mmCIF file of N, CA and C in Angstrom:
data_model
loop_
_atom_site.group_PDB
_atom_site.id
_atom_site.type_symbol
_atom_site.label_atom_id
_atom_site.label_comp_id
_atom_site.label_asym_id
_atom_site.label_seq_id
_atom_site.Cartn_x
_atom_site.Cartn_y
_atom_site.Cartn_z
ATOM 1 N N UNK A 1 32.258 -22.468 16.690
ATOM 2 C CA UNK A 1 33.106 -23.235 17.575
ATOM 3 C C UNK A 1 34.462 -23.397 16.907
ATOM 4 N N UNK A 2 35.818 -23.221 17.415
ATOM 5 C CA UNK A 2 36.803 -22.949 17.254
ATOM 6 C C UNK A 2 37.400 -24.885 17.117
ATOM 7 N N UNK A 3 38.561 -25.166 16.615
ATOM 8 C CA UNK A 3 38.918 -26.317 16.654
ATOM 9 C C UNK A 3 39.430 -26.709 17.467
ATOM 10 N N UNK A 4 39.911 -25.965 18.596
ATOM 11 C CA UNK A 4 40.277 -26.387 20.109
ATOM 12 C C UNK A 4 39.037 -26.591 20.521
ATOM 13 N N UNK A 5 38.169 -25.990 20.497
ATOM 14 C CA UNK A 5 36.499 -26.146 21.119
ATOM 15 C C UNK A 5 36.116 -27.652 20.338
ATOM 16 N N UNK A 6 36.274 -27.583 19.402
ATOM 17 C CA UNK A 6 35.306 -29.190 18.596
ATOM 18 C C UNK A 6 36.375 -30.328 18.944
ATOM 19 N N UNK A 7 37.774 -30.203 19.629
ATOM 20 C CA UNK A 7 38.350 -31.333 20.084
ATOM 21 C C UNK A 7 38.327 -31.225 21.169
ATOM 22 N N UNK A 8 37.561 -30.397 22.187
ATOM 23 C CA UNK A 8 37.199 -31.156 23.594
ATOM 24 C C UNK A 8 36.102 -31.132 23.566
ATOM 25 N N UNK A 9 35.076 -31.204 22.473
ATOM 26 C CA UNK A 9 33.513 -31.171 22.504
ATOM 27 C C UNK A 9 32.911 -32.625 22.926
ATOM 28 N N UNK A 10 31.969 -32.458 23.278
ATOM 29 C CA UNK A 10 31.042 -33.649 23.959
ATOM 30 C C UNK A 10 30.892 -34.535 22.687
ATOM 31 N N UNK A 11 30.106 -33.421 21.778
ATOM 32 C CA UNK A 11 29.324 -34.053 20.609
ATOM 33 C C UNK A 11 30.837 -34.503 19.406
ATOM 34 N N UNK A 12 31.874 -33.643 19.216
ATOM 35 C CA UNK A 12 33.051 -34.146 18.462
ATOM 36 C C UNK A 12 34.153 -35.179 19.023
ATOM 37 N N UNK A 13 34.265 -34.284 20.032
ATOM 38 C CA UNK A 13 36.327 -35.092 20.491
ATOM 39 C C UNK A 13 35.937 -36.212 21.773
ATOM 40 N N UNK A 14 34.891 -36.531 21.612
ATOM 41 C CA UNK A 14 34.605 -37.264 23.421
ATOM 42 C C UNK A 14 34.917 -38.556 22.898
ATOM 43 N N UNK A 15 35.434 -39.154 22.011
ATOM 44 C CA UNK A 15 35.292 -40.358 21.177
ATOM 45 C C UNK A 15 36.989 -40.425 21.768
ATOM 46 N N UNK A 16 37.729 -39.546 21.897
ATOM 47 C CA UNK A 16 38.786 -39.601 21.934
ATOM 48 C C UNK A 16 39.105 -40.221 23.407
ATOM 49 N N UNK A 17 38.073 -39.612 24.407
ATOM 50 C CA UNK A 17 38.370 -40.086 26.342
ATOM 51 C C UNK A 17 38.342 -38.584 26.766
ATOM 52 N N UNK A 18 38.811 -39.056 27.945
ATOM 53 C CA UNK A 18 39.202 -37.695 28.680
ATOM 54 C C UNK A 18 40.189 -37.163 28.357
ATOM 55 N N UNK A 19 40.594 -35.988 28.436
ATOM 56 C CA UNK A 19 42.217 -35.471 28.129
ATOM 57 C C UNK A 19 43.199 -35.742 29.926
ATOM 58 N N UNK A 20 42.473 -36.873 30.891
ATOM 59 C CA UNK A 20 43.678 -36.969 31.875
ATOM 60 C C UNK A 20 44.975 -37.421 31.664
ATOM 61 N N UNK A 21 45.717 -36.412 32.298
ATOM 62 C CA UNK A 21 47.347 -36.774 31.919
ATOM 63 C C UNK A 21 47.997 -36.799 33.388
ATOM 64 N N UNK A 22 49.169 -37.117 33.393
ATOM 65 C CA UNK A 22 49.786 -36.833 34.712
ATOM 66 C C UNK A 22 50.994 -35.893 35.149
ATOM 67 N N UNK A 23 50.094 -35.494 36.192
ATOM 68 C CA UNK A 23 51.475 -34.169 36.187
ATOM 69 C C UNK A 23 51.740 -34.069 38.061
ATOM 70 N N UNK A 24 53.054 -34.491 38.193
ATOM 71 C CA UNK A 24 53.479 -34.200 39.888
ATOM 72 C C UNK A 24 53.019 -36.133 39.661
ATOM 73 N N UNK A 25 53.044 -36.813 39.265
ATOM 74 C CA UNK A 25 52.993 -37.961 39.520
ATOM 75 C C UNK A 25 51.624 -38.524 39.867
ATOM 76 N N UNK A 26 50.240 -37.690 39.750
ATOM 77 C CA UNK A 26 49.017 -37.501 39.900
ATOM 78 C C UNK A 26 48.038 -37.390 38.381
ATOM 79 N N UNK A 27 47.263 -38.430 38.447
ATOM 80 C CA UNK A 27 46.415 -38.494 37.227
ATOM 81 C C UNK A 27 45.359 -37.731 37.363
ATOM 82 N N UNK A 28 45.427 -36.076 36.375
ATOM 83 C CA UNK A 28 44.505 -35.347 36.733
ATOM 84 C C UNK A 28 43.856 -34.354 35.161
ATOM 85 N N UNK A 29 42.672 -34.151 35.348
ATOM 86 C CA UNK A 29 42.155 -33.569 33.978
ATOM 87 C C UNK A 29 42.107 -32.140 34.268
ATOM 88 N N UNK A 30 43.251 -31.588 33.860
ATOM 89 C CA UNK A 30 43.084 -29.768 33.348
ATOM 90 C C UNK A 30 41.648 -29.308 33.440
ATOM 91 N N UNK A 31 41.788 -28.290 33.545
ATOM 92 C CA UNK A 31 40.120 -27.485 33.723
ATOM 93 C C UNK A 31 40.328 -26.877 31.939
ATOM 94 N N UNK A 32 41.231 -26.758 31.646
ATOM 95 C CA UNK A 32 41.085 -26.566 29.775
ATOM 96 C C UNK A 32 41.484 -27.959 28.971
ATOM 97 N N UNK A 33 41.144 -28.819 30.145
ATOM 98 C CA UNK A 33 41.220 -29.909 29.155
ATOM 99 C C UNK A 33 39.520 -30.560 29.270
ATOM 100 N N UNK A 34 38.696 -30.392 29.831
ATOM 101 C CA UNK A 34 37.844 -30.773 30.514
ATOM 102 C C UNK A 34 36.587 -30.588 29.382
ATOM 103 N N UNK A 35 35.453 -31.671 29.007
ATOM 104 C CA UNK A 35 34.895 -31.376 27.603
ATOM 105 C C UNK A 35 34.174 -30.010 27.732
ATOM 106 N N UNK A 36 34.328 -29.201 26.532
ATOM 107 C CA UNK A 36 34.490 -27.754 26.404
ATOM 108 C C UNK A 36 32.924 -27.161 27.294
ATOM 109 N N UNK A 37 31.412 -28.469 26.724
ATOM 110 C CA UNK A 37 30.360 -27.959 27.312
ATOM 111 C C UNK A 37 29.909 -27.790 28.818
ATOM 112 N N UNK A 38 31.236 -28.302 29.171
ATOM 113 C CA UNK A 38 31.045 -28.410 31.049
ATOM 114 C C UNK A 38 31.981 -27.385 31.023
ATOM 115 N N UNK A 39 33.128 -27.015 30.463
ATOM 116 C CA UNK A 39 33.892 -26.211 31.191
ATOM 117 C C UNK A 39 33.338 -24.951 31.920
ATOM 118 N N UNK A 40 31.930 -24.276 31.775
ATOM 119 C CA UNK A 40 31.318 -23.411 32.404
ATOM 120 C C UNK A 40 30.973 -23.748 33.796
ATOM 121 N N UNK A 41 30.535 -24.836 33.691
ATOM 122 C CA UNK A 41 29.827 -25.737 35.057
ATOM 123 C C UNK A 41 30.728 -26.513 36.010
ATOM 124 N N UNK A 42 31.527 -26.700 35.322
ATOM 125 C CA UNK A 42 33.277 -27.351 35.895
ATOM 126 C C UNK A 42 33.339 -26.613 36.951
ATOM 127 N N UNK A 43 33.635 -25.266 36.339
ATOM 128 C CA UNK A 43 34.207 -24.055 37.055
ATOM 129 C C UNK A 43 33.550 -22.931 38.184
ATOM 130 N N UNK A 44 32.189 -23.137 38.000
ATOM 131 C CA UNK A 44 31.216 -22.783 38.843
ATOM 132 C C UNK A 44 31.326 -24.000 40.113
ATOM 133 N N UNK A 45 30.935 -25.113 39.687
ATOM 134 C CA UNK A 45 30.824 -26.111 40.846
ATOM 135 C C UNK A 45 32.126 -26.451 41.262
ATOM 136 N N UNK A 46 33.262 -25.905 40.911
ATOM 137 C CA UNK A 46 34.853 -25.748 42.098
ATOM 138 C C UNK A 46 34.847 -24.502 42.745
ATOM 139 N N UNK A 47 33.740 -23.036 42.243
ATOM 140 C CA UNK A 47 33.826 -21.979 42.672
ATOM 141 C C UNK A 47 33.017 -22.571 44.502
ATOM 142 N N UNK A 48 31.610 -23.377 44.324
ATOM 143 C CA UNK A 48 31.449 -23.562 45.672
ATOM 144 C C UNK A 48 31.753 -24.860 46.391
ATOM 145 N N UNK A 49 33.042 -25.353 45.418
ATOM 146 C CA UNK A 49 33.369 -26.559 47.034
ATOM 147 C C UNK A 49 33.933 -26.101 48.604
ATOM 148 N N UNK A 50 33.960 -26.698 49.381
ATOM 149 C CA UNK A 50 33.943 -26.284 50.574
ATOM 150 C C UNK A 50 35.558 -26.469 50.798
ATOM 151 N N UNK A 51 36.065 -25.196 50.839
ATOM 152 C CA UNK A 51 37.306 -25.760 51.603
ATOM 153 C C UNK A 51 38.021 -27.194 51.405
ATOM 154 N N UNK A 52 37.724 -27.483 52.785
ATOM 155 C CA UNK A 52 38.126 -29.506 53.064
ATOM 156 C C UNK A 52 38.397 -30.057 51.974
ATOM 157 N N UNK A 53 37.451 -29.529 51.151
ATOM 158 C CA UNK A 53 37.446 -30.714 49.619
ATOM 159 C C UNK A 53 39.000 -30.422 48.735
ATOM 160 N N UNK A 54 39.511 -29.519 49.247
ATOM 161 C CA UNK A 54 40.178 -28.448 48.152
ATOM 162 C C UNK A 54 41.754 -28.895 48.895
ATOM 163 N N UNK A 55 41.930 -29.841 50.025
ATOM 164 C CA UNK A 55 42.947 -29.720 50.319
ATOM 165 C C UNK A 55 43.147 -31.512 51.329
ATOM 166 N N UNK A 56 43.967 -31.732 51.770
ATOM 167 C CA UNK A 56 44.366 -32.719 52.720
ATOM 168 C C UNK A 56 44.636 -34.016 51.854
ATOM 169 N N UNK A 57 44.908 -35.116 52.303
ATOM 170 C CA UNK A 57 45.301 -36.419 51.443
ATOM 171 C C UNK A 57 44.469 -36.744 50.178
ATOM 172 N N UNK A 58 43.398 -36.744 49.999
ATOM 173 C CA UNK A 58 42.681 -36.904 48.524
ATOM 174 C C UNK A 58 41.603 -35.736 47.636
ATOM 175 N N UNK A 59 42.347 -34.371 47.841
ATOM 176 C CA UNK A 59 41.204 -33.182 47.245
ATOM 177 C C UNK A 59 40.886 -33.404 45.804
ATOM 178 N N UNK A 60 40.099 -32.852 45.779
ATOM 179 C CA UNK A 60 39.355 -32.612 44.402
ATOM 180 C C UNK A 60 39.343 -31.812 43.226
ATOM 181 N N UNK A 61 40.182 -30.661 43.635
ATOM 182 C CA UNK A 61 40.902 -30.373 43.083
ATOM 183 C C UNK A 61 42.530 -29.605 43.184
ATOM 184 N N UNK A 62 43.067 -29.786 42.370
ATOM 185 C CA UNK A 62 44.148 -29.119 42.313
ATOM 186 C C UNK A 62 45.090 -27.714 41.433
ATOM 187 N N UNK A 63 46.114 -27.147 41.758
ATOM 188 C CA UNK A 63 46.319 -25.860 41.294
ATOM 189 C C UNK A 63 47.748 -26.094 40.876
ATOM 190 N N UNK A 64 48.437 -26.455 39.499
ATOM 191 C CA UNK A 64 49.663 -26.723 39.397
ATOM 192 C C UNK A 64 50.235 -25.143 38.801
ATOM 193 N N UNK A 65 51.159 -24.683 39.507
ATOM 194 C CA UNK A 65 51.760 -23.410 38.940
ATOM 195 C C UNK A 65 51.843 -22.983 37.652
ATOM 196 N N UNK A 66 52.392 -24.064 36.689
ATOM 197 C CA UNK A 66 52.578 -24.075 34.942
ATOM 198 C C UNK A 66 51.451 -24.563 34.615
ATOM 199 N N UNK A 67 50.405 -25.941 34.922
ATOM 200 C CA UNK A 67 49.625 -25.887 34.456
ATOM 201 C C UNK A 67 48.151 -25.394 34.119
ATOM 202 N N UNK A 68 48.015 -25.098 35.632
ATOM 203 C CA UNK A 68 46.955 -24.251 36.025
ATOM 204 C C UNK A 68 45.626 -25.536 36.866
ATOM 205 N N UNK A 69 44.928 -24.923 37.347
ATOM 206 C CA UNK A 69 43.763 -25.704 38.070
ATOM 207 C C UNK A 69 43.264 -26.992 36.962
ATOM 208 N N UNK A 70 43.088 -28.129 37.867
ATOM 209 C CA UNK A 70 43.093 -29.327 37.355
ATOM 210 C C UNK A 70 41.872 -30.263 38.680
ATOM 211 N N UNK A 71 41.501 -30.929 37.550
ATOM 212 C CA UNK A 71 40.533 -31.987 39.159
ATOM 213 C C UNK A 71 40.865 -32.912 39.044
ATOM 214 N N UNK A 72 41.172 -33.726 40.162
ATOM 215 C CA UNK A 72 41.800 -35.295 40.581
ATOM 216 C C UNK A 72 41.222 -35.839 40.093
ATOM 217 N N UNK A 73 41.051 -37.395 40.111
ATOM 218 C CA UNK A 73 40.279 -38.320 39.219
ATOM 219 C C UNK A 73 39.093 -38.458 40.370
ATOM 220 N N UNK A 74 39.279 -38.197 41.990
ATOM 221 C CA UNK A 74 38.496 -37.915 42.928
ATOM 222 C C UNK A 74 37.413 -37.039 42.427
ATOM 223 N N UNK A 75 37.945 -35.819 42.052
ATOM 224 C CA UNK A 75 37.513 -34.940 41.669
ATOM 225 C C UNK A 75 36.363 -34.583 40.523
ATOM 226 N N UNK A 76 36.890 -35.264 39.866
ATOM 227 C CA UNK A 76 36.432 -35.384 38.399
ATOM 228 C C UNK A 76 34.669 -36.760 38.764
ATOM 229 N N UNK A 77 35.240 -37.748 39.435
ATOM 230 C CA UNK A 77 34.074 -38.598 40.019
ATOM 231 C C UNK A 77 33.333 -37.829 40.868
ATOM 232 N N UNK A 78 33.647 -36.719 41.709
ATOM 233 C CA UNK A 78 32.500 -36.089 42.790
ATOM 234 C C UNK A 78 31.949 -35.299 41.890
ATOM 235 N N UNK A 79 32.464 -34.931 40.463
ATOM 236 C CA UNK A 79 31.745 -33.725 39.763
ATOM 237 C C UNK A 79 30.671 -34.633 38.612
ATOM 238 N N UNK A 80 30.954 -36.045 38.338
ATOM 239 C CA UNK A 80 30.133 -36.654 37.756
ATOM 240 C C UNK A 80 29.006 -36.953 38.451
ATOM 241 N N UNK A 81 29.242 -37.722 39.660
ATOM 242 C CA UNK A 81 27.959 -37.577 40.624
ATOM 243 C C UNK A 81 27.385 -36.252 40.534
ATOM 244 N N UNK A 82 27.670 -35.563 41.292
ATOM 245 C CA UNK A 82 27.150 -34.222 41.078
ATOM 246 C C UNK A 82 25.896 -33.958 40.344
ATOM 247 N N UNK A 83 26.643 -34.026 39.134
ATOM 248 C CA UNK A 83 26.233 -33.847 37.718
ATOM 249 C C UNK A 83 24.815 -34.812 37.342
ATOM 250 N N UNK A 84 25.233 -35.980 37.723
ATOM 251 C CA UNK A 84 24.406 -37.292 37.343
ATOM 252 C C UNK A 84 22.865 -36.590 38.134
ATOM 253 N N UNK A 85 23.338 -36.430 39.777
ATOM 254 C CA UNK A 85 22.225 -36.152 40.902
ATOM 255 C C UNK A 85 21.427 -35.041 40.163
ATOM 256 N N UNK A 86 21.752 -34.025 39.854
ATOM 257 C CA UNK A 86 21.277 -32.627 39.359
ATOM 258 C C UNK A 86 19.992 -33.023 38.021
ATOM 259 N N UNK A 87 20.268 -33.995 36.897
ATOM 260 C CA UNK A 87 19.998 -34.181 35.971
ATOM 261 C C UNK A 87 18.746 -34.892 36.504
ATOM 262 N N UNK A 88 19.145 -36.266 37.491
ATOM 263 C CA UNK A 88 18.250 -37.074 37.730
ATOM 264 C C UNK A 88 16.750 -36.396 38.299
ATOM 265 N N UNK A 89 17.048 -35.395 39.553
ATOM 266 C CA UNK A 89 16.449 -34.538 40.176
ATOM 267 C C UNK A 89 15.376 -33.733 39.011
ATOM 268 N N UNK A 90 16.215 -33.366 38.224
ATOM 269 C CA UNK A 90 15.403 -32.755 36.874
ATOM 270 C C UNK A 90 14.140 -33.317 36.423
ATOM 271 N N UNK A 91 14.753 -34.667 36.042
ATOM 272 C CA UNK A 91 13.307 -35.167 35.554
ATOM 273 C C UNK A 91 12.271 -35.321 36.840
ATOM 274 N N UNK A 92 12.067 -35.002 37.601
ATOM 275 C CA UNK A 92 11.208 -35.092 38.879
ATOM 276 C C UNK A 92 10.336 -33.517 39.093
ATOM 277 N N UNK A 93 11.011 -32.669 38.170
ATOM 278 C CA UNK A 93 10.767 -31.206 37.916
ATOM 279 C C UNK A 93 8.923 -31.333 37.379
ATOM 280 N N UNK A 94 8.078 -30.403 37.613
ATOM 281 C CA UNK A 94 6.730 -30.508 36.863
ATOM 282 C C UNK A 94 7.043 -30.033 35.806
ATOM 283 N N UNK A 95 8.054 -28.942 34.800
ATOM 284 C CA UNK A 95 7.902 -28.969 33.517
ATOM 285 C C UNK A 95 9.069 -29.767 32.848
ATOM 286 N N UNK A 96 9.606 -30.669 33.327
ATOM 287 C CA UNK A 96 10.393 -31.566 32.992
ATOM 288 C C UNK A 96 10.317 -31.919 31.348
ATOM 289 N N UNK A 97 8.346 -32.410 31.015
ATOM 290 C CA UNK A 97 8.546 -32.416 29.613
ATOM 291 C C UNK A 97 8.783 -31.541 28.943
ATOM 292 N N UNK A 98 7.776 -30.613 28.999
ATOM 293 C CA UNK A 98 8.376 -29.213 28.438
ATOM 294 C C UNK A 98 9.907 -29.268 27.909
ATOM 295 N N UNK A 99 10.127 -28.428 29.244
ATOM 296 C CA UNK A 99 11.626 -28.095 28.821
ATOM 297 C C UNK A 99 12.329 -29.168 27.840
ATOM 298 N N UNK A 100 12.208 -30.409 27.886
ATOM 299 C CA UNK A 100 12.951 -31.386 27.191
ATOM 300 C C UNK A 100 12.717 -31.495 25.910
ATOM 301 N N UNK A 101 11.085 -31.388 25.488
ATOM 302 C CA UNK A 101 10.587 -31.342 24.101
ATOM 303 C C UNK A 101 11.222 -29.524 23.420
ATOM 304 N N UNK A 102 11.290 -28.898 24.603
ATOM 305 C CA UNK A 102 11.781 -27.471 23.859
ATOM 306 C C UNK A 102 13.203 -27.833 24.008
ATOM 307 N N UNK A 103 14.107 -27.946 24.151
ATOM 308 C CA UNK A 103 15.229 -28.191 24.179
ATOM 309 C C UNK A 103 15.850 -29.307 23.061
ATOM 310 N N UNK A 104 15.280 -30.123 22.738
ATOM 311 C CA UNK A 104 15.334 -31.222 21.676
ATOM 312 C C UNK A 104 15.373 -30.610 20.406
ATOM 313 N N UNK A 105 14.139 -29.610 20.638
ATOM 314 C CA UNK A 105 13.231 -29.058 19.192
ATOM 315 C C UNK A 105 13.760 -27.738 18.970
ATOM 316 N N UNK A 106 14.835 -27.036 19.678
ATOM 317 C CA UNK A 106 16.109 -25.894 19.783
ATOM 318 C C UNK A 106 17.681 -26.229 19.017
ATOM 319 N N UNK A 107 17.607 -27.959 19.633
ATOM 320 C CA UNK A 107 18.701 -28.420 18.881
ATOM 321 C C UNK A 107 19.254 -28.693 17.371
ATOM 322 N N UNK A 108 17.513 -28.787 17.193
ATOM 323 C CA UNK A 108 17.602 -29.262 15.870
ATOM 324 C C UNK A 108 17.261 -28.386 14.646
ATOM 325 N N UNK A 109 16.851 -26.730 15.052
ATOM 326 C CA UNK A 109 16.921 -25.880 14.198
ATOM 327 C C UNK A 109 17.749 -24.996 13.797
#
């Protein structure tokens, strides 16, 4: 992991906040500012928002010319839900333990 990677990391730089800044007068978190282990999942789950979401008085995300694609603070809250729902759903999974005891016991070797 690179030192741009360990200062937007979950497990290093999250101590720091979010990296939202404001740009166009709009408080919004860069998609390379976004903590590095979501930035895969960030970017997948803006690949299928619907349209609507993407545009009119409060979208979710946005596309600044110099800065590049960014999600509103709207944005950034519909992707935490999201996120939260997906996880919760998980544990409701039948190999739920499994996976969790293998995943724990992956981390730590």
């Amino acid at each position: 992991m690179g030192i741009g990677q360990k200062v937007r990391s979950l497990h290093c730089g999250f101590q720091q906040g979010l990296g939202f800044e404001v740009i166009a007068e709009e408080n919004v978190i860069l998609l390379k500012n976004v903590p590095f282990e979501l930035e895969d999942i960030v970017t997948k789950w803006i690949a299928v928002l619907p349209t609507e979401l993407m545009s009119g008085p409060d979208p979710l995300v946005k596309l600044y010319p110099t800065e590049g694609l960014a999600l509103t603070e709207s944005g950034w809250s519909a992707f935490v839900s999201w996120m939260t729902e997906t996880l919760n759903s998980a544990q409701h999974e039948p190999n739920f333990p499994l996976k969790a005891r293998q995943s724990a016991k992956n981390s730590v070797e």
